[in-house]
């Protein structure tokens, strides 16, 4: 069982330095490499069949709902794993999914989405939150609003950290509807990279590796800020501004 990070005597500056390190790691060399190789979202997505491009946002929205249920259900039968284990599993899944080209990549994509959410839940647990709580489930989906490592503004936009929605069924629908278009671009780029058999295995494994590391680091920042706001009794918005200054 993983140790939960606790703050006995709160040192807000030291904790913000730790979270800034996570944020910088999320936008590291691997992300820059994907950006360099991937090109613009539009050009990569043009490689996908038109019906798939047109239905990608709707498919992503459905995948998010299914992934939420699958990720939460898996917690009842399997404990959280170390971050490197999550990364290894998703890397293997991406390689297997890309081996047969687009057809196998489409099968692998929902499972990868569920694993990404499960990794985010694990990071939330390490920061002292219960992933079974509704507000934590809500925030786990909101972490995906970071849009993934191929986003043009990764590491720069802290806005999604401070947006709060009422925790109701309609709010969750609204959240997923807002996240799905951004995430569909990221997942569409992944599908395009995996569309060539054999080479797709390398692309699928590599992109999954970077995606998993990215979202785990971003989740630590997201939930670390929430916990620090409670432990240090400092406004969440103030902490966001102080973290932004460190970036």
Short mmCIF file of C-alpha atoms in Angstrom, two decimals:
data_model
loop_
_atom_site.label_atom_id
_atom_site.label_comp_id
_atom_site.label_asym_id
_atom_site.label_seq_id
_atom_site.Cartn_x
_atom_site.Cartn_y
_atom_site.Cartn_z
CA UNK A 1 0.00 0.00 0.00
CA UNK A 2 1.33 3.41 -0.96
CA UNK A 3 2.18 5.95 1.72
CA UNK A 4 -0.03 9.02 1.71
CA UNK A 5 1.90 12.28 1.70
CA UNK A 6 1.14 14.15 4.94
CA UNK A 7 2.12 17.64 6.05
CA UNK A 8 2.71 17.76 9.80
CA UNK A 9 3.93 21.32 9.93
CA UNK A 10 2.80 23.05 6.78
CA UNK A 11 5.52 24.81 4.80
CA UNK A 12 3.51 26.25 1.93
CA UNK A 13 6.56 27.44 -0.01
CA UNK A 14 8.26 24.04 0.18
CA UNK A 15 5.05 22.33 -0.87
CA UNK A 16 4.57 24.71 -3.80
CA UNK A 17 8.15 24.02 -4.85
CA UNK A 18 7.34 20.29 -4.85
CA UNK A 19 4.22 20.82 -6.95
CA UNK A 20 6.10 23.09 -9.36
CA UNK A 21 8.60 20.27 -9.86
CA UNK A 22 5.72 17.94 -10.78
CA UNK A 23 4.39 20.54 -13.21
CA UNK A 24 7.76 20.99 -14.90
CA UNK A 25 8.17 17.23 -15.17
CA UNK A 26 4.76 17.00 -16.87
CA UNK A 27 5.99 19.25 -19.66
CA UNK A 28 9.41 17.64 -20.01
CA UNK A 29 11.50 16.32 -22.88
CA UNK A 30 9.04 13.60 -23.86
CA UNK A 31 6.24 16.11 -24.36
CA UNK A 32 8.50 18.34 -26.44
CA UNK A 33 9.50 15.33 -28.55
CA UNK A 34 5.85 14.44 -29.22
CA UNK A 35 5.14 18.03 -30.20
CA UNK A 36 8.10 18.02 -32.56
CA UNK A 37 7.16 14.72 -34.19
CA UNK A 38 3.42 15.15 -34.15
CA UNK A 39 3.06 18.47 -35.89
CA UNK A 40 -0.21 20.35 -35.60
CA UNK A 41 -3.36 18.59 -34.45
CA UNK A 42 -5.13 19.32 -37.69
CA UNK A 43 -2.48 17.77 -39.95
CA UNK A 44 -2.22 14.61 -37.86
CA UNK A 45 -5.97 14.17 -37.54
CA UNK A 46 -6.29 14.48 -41.34
CA UNK A 47 -4.71 11.01 -41.54
CA UNK A 48 -7.78 9.45 -39.89
CA UNK A 49 -10.82 8.27 -41.88
CA UNK A 50 -13.45 11.00 -42.18
CA UNK A 51 -16.22 9.10 -40.29
CA UNK A 52 -13.84 8.58 -37.39
CA UNK A 53 -12.82 12.24 -37.34
CA UNK A 54 -16.43 13.36 -37.40
CA UNK A 55 -17.48 11.07 -34.56
CA UNK A 56 -14.37 11.39 -32.40
CA UNK A 57 -15.77 13.87 -29.89
CA UNK A 58 -18.92 11.83 -29.32
CA UNK A 59 -16.89 8.64 -29.04
CA UNK A 60 -14.53 10.31 -26.56
CA UNK A 61 -17.47 11.46 -24.44
CA UNK A 62 -18.82 7.89 -24.27
CA UNK A 63 -15.33 6.53 -23.57
CA UNK A 64 -14.95 8.94 -20.64
CA UNK A 65 -18.17 7.73 -19.03
CA UNK A 66 -17.16 4.08 -19.52
CA UNK A 67 -13.62 4.76 -18.32
CA UNK A 68 -14.90 6.43 -15.14
CA UNK A 69 -16.95 3.36 -14.26
CA UNK A 70 -14.18 0.92 -15.18
CA UNK A 71 -11.49 2.83 -13.26
CA UNK A 72 -13.62 3.04 -10.12
CA UNK A 73 -14.67 -0.61 -10.36
CA UNK A 74 -11.07 -1.76 -10.69
CA UNK A 75 -10.20 -0.08 -7.37
CA UNK A 76 -12.41 -2.61 -5.58
CA UNK A 77 -10.35 -5.57 -6.81
CA UNK A 78 -6.86 -4.13 -7.27
CA UNK A 79 -4.95 -1.67 -5.05
CA UNK A 80 -3.21 1.39 -6.43
CA UNK A 81 0.11 0.64 -8.06
CA UNK A 82 3.33 2.63 -8.08
CA UNK A 83 3.41 5.29 -10.84
CA UNK A 84 6.05 3.35 -12.80
CA UNK A 85 3.77 0.29 -12.86
CA UNK A 86 0.90 2.34 -14.30
CA UNK A 87 3.25 3.75 -16.92
CA UNK A 88 4.59 0.29 -17.83
CA UNK A 89 1.08 -1.15 -18.20
CA UNK A 90 -0.21 1.64 -20.43
CA UNK A 91 2.99 1.55 -22.51
CA UNK A 92 2.48 -2.17 -23.14
CA UNK A 93 -1.19 -1.58 -23.94
CA UNK A 94 -0.31 1.15 -26.43
CA UNK A 95 2.28 -1.05 -28.14
CA UNK A 96 -0.19 -3.92 -28.41
CA UNK A 97 -2.92 -1.59 -29.64
CA UNK A 98 -0.72 -0.10 -32.34
CA UNK A 99 0.59 -3.45 -33.60
CA UNK A 100 -2.39 -4.09 -35.85
CA UNK A 101 -2.92 -0.52 -36.99
CA UNK A 102 -6.11 1.47 -36.59
CA UNK A 103 -8.43 -1.49 -35.91
CA UNK A 104 -6.56 -2.66 -32.80
CA UNK A 105 -5.82 0.93 -31.73
CA UNK A 106 -9.56 1.60 -31.56
CA UNK A 107 -10.00 -1.41 -29.26
CA UNK A 108 -7.13 -0.32 -27.02
CA UNK A 109 -8.17 3.33 -26.72
CA UNK A 110 -11.02 2.96 -24.15
CA UNK A 111 -8.83 0.71 -21.97
CA UNK A 112 -6.02 3.27 -22.08
CA UNK A 113 -8.46 6.04 -21.13
CA UNK A 114 -9.60 3.98 -18.13
CA UNK A 115 -5.97 3.38 -17.10
CA UNK A 116 -5.22 7.10 -17.37
CA UNK A 117 -8.14 7.86 -15.06
CA UNK A 118 -7.02 5.09 -12.70
CA UNK A 119 -3.53 6.63 -12.61
CA UNK A 120 -5.05 10.02 -11.82
CA UNK A 121 -7.07 8.43 -9.01
CA UNK A 122 -3.87 6.91 -7.62
CA UNK A 123 -2.20 10.32 -7.58
CA UNK A 124 -5.25 11.73 -5.78
CA UNK A 125 -4.97 8.98 -3.15
CA UNK A 126 -1.28 9.75 -2.64
CA UNK A 127 -2.18 13.38 -1.99
CA UNK A 128 -4.59 12.27 0.75
CA UNK A 129 -7.96 12.14 -1.07
CA UNK A 130 -10.46 9.29 -1.36
CA UNK A 131 -11.08 8.53 -5.07
CA UNK A 132 -14.46 7.01 -4.15
CA UNK A 133 -15.83 10.40 -3.10
CA UNK A 134 -17.98 12.12 -5.71
CA UNK A 135 -16.08 15.41 -5.65
CA UNK A 136 -12.79 13.55 -6.16
CA UNK A 137 -14.23 11.59 -9.10
CA UNK A 138 -15.32 14.93 -10.48
CA UNK A 139 -11.85 16.40 -10.15
CA UNK A 140 -10.21 13.31 -11.69
CA UNK A 141 -12.15 13.99 -14.89
CA UNK A 142 -11.25 17.68 -14.64
CA UNK A 143 -7.57 16.76 -14.67
CA UNK A 144 -8.15 15.50 -18.21
CA UNK A 145 -9.09 19.07 -19.09
CA UNK A 146 -5.34 19.65 -19.23
CA UNK A 147 -5.86 18.20 -22.74
CA UNK A 148 -2.79 15.99 -22.64
CA UNK A 149 0.85 16.45 -23.56
CA UNK A 150 0.15 17.45 -27.16
CA UNK A 151 -1.76 20.54 -26.06
CA UNK A 152 -0.15 23.73 -27.29
CA UNK A 153 -0.50 25.42 -23.90
CA UNK A 154 0.50 22.57 -21.57
CA UNK A 155 2.28 23.83 -18.49
CA UNK A 156 1.02 27.35 -19.10
CA UNK A 157 -2.75 27.39 -18.45
CA UNK A 158 -3.58 27.00 -14.76
CA UNK A 159 -7.17 28.11 -15.21
CA UNK A 160 -8.71 24.67 -14.86
CA UNK A 161 -7.27 24.37 -11.36
CA UNK A 162 -9.50 27.11 -10.00
CA UNK A 163 -12.80 26.50 -11.82
CA UNK A 164 -15.41 24.93 -9.54
CA UNK A 165 -18.79 23.50 -10.59
CA UNK A 166 -21.68 22.38 -8.40
CA UNK A 167 -21.45 18.63 -7.79
CA UNK A 168 -24.63 17.44 -9.48
CA UNK A 169 -25.43 14.99 -12.24
CA UNK A 170 -25.94 17.78 -14.80
CA UNK A 171 -22.64 19.34 -13.73
CA UNK A 172 -20.81 16.08 -14.44
CA UNK A 173 -22.47 15.90 -17.87
CA UNK A 174 -21.42 19.48 -18.48
CA UNK A 175 -17.87 18.73 -17.40
CA UNK A 176 -17.47 15.67 -19.62
CA UNK A 177 -19.03 17.54 -22.54
CA UNK A 178 -16.45 20.30 -22.02
CA UNK A 179 -13.49 17.94 -21.64
CA UNK A 180 -14.37 15.59 -24.52
CA UNK A 181 -13.63 17.97 -27.44
CA UNK A 182 -10.16 18.81 -26.09
CA UNK A 183 -9.39 15.21 -25.23
CA UNK A 184 -10.66 13.98 -28.61
CA UNK A 185 -7.95 16.02 -30.34
CA UNK A 186 -5.29 14.41 -28.16
CA UNK A 187 -6.67 10.88 -28.62
CA UNK A 188 -7.14 11.54 -32.33
CA UNK A 189 -3.45 12.35 -32.64
CA UNK A 190 -2.67 9.11 -30.81
CA UNK A 191 -4.89 7.12 -33.19
CA UNK A 192 -3.27 8.74 -36.21
CA UNK A 193 0.17 7.83 -34.88
CA UNK A 194 -0.95 4.21 -34.37
CA UNK A 195 -2.65 3.85 -37.75
CA UNK A 196 0.40 2.28 -39.44
CA UNK A 197 0.90 -1.39 -38.39
CA UNK A 198 4.19 -2.31 -36.69
CA UNK A 199 5.34 1.31 -36.60
CA UNK A 200 2.09 1.95 -34.74
CA UNK A 201 3.29 -0.32 -31.94
CA UNK A 202 6.26 1.96 -31.31
CA UNK A 203 4.10 5.08 -31.58
CA UNK A 204 1.37 3.61 -29.34
CA UNK A 205 3.77 2.52 -26.63
CA UNK A 206 5.69 5.79 -26.71
CA UNK A 207 2.66 8.07 -26.63
CA UNK A 208 1.02 6.06 -23.85
CA UNK A 209 4.22 6.30 -21.82
CA UNK A 210 4.27 10.08 -22.15
CA UNK A 211 0.52 10.48 -21.62
CA UNK A 212 0.57 8.44 -18.40
CA UNK A 213 3.52 10.31 -16.93
CA UNK A 214 1.94 13.62 -17.92
CA UNK A 215 -1.44 12.98 -16.32
CA UNK A 216 0.05 11.51 -13.14
CA UNK A 217 2.20 14.61 -12.67
CA UNK A 218 -0.69 16.97 -13.41
CA UNK A 219 -2.89 15.05 -10.96
CA UNK A 220 -0.30 15.51 -8.22
CA UNK A 221 -0.37 19.27 -8.87
CA UNK A 222 -4.16 19.42 -8.95
CA UNK A 223 -4.81 17.47 -5.75
CA UNK A 224 -1.69 18.79 -4.04
CA UNK A 225 -3.05 22.33 -4.38
CA UNK A 226 -6.40 21.28 -2.97
CA UNK A 227 -4.79 19.61 0.03
CA UNK A 228 -2.38 22.49 0.65
CA UNK A 229 -5.28 24.96 0.64
CA UNK A 230 -6.91 22.96 3.45
CA UNK A 231 -3.77 22.20 5.46
CA UNK A 232 -2.24 25.68 5.25
CA UNK A 233 -5.58 27.53 5.34
CA UNK A 234 -4.60 29.56 2.28
CA UNK A 235 -7.02 30.49 -0.48
CA UNK A 236 -6.87 28.10 -3.42
CA UNK A 237 -6.74 31.02 -5.87
CA UNK A 238 -3.80 32.51 -3.98
CA UNK A 239 -1.95 29.20 -4.18
CA UNK A 240 -2.64 28.98 -7.91
CA UNK A 241 -1.14 32.42 -8.42
CA UNK A 242 1.90 31.53 -6.31
CA UNK A 243 2.41 28.32 -8.27
CA UNK A 244 1.99 30.20 -11.54
CA UNK A 245 4.72 32.60 -10.46
CA UNK A 246 7.09 29.66 -10.00
CA UNK A 247 6.45 28.51 -13.55
#
